[in-house]
Amino acid sequence: MSSFNFIQDAVQAIEAAKAQKAKTPQKAPQKAPDPAAHWKQQEEIIEDALEHAGISAVDVQLDSNGFATLVGQVSSEQQQQLAVSIAEQFELNGMDVQLEVVDVEAAFEDMTSIWAEVAKSAQPQEATYTTKKGDSWWGIAQRFYSDGTRWKKLKRANGWPKMLHPNVELKIPAKDALEKYAEE
């Protein structure tokens, strides 16, 4: 990105934010302008300008003396420079930049691995089931594993009882743990 385009983008974002503020109805003018209100309005315009520039994870904090703090995350050093350039257009009395450049792809990979761990830990653990009149091994396997053909492994996990009787507590292993039981 050339520096001219960079500056042009910043100026366009500022102009768009100011135009948006001009469209919103304002309160009646006060007799003596309040410096805190002025800086609060500038803070909102800077945040709107950042939004128009596609930078949404940055919080702008202006104190009553016009000192700005930019806090948040950006996806590149160019976005960081653009955010600073936009803020510098507002005659601030100083600025503290606390923007973290985050590698979006690495963050996505981290989130993917985190969700994989969550899914892994969310796997159902061993459960118990109390049999009822009319239950069959096939029916119980179908209910818990969505596959009635696993009935032999389920029966093996419970010590191969000859018959199912009502009110007998069965061990229902997790689906992946069921695979260790032979069907013999």
XYZ file of C-alpha atoms in Angstrom:
184
model
C 0.000 0.000 0.000
C 1.522 3.321 -0.977
C 1.674 6.081 1.591
C -0.621 8.229 -0.553
C -3.351 5.564 -0.525
C -2.784 5.086 3.184
C -3.353 8.783 3.919
C -6.224 8.936 1.458
C -7.932 6.025 3.255
C -7.496 7.757 6.608
C -8.911 11.041 5.303
C -11.891 9.292 3.697
C -12.655 7.447 6.915
C -12.537 10.676 8.927
C -14.746 12.518 6.442
C -17.268 9.675 6.444
C -17.400 9.669 10.244
C -17.835 13.454 10.398
C -20.574 13.296 7.759
C -22.357 10.636 9.780
C -22.175 12.795 12.916
C -23.492 15.796 10.970
C -26.577 13.797 9.944
C -27.508 12.958 13.532
C -29.571 15.604 15.295
C -27.583 17.613 17.812
C -28.765 19.185 21.045
C -29.153 22.943 21.265
C -25.756 24.666 21.467
C -24.504 25.405 24.956
C -23.338 28.857 25.969
C -19.892 27.741 27.153
C -18.501 24.626 25.463
C -17.608 21.902 27.920
C -14.099 20.522 27.201
C -15.064 17.056 28.424
C -18.076 17.004 26.085
C -15.880 18.176 23.208
C -13.399 15.351 23.762
C -16.211 12.824 24.193
C -17.584 13.884 20.803
C -14.100 13.631 19.271
C -13.749 10.148 20.764
C -16.977 9.053 19.059
C -15.901 10.542 15.723
C -12.519 8.783 15.899
C -14.220 5.460 16.680
C -16.634 5.978 13.772
C -13.703 6.803 11.477
C -11.948 3.611 12.557
C -15.131 1.634 11.859
C -15.367 3.166 8.370
C -11.741 2.161 7.787
C -12.567 -1.439 8.712
C -10.899 -1.371 12.126
C -13.499 -2.480 14.641
C -11.584 -4.003 17.548
C -10.036 -0.731 18.742
C -11.357 1.244 21.696
C -10.558 4.951 21.781
C -10.378 6.568 25.212
C -10.001 10.344 25.437
C -9.639 12.030 28.794
C -10.908 15.546 29.555
C -7.507 17.000 28.583
C -7.526 15.486 25.097
C -5.033 12.695 25.761
C -5.961 9.615 23.730
C -5.406 5.955 24.450
C -5.930 3.445 21.644
C -6.529 -0.030 23.039
C -7.355 -3.222 21.184
C -6.272 -5.595 18.487
C -5.580 -5.145 14.790
C -4.776 -7.732 12.159
C -1.698 -6.046 10.685
C 0.870 -3.329 11.232
C -0.785 -1.399 8.394
C -4.058 -1.346 10.323
C -2.164 -0.207 13.403
C -0.558 2.640 11.442
C -3.893 3.559 9.878
C -5.566 3.713 13.306
C -2.803 5.963 14.634
C -2.958 8.166 11.508
C -6.702 8.607 11.860
C -6.396 9.558 15.544
C -3.555 12.006 14.818
C -5.880 14.072 12.599
C -7.786 15.308 15.667
C -5.337 17.711 17.372
C -4.935 15.493 20.396
C -2.783 16.434 23.381
C -0.894 13.165 23.235
C -1.540 9.535 22.512
C -0.750 6.184 24.088
C -0.985 3.368 21.544
C -1.716 -0.026 23.092
C -2.670 -1.870 19.922
C -1.722 -5.507 19.622
C -1.077 -6.899 16.151
C -2.720 -10.323 16.064
C -1.973 -12.940 13.425
C -5.520 -13.804 12.388
C -4.590 -17.168 10.852
C -2.681 -18.250 13.958
C -5.560 -17.103 16.170
C -7.972 -19.102 14.002
C -5.763 -22.190 14.305
C -5.615 -21.708 18.083
C -9.402 -21.444 18.248
C -9.751 -24.552 16.085
C -7.514 -26.541 18.417
C -9.355 -25.184 21.456
C -12.702 -26.263 19.994
C -11.246 -29.673 19.167
C -10.269 -30.064 22.836
C -13.721 -28.916 23.958
C -15.396 -31.402 21.622
C -13.075 -34.150 22.822
C -13.818 -33.428 26.478
C -17.531 -33.236 25.708
C -17.621 -36.853 24.568
C -20.117 -38.807 26.630
C -18.624 -40.768 29.461
C -19.717 -44.151 30.671
C -23.344 -44.227 31.756
C -25.670 -46.707 33.373
C -29.076 -47.903 32.246
C -31.709 -49.746 34.247
C -33.458 -52.300 32.084
C -37.204 -52.374 31.644
C -39.613 -55.111 30.669
C -39.335 -55.774 26.937
C -35.776 -54.414 26.526
C -33.423 -56.212 24.175
C -29.683 -55.925 23.667
C -30.300 -54.714 20.124
C -32.767 -52.042 21.304
C -30.438 -50.756 24.027
C -27.500 -50.588 21.580
C -29.705 -48.754 19.085
C -30.821 -46.242 21.752
C -27.336 -45.391 23.033
C -25.142 -45.868 19.947
C -27.631 -45.414 17.085
C -26.415 -48.803 15.879
C -28.169 -51.959 17.008
C -25.378 -54.144 15.610
C -23.190 -53.154 18.562
C -25.310 -55.271 20.897
C -22.677 -58.019 21.223
C -20.027 -55.530 22.383
C -22.514 -54.015 24.831
C -23.361 -57.476 26.143
C -19.625 -58.254 26.470
C -19.076 -55.001 28.413
C -21.665 -56.236 30.913
C -20.179 -59.710 31.426
C -22.281 -61.691 28.925
C -25.433 -62.189 31.020
C -27.599 -64.977 29.617
C -30.839 -63.016 29.885
C -32.003 -59.445 30.369
C -34.291 -58.988 33.343
C -36.155 -55.799 34.317
C -34.461 -53.514 36.877
C -30.925 -54.702 36.106
C -28.365 -51.912 35.939
C -26.206 -52.125 32.796
C -22.920 -50.384 32.149
C -23.113 -48.293 28.943
C -19.523 -47.510 27.877
C -18.735 -44.401 25.835
C -18.958 -45.099 22.102
C -15.175 -45.112 21.558
C -14.596 -47.275 24.668
C -17.075 -49.847 23.383
C -14.681 -50.746 20.560
C -12.290 -52.502 22.954
C -14.856 -55.225 23.655
C -14.759 -58.227 21.323
C -17.990 -59.496 19.758
C -17.240 -63.177 20.404
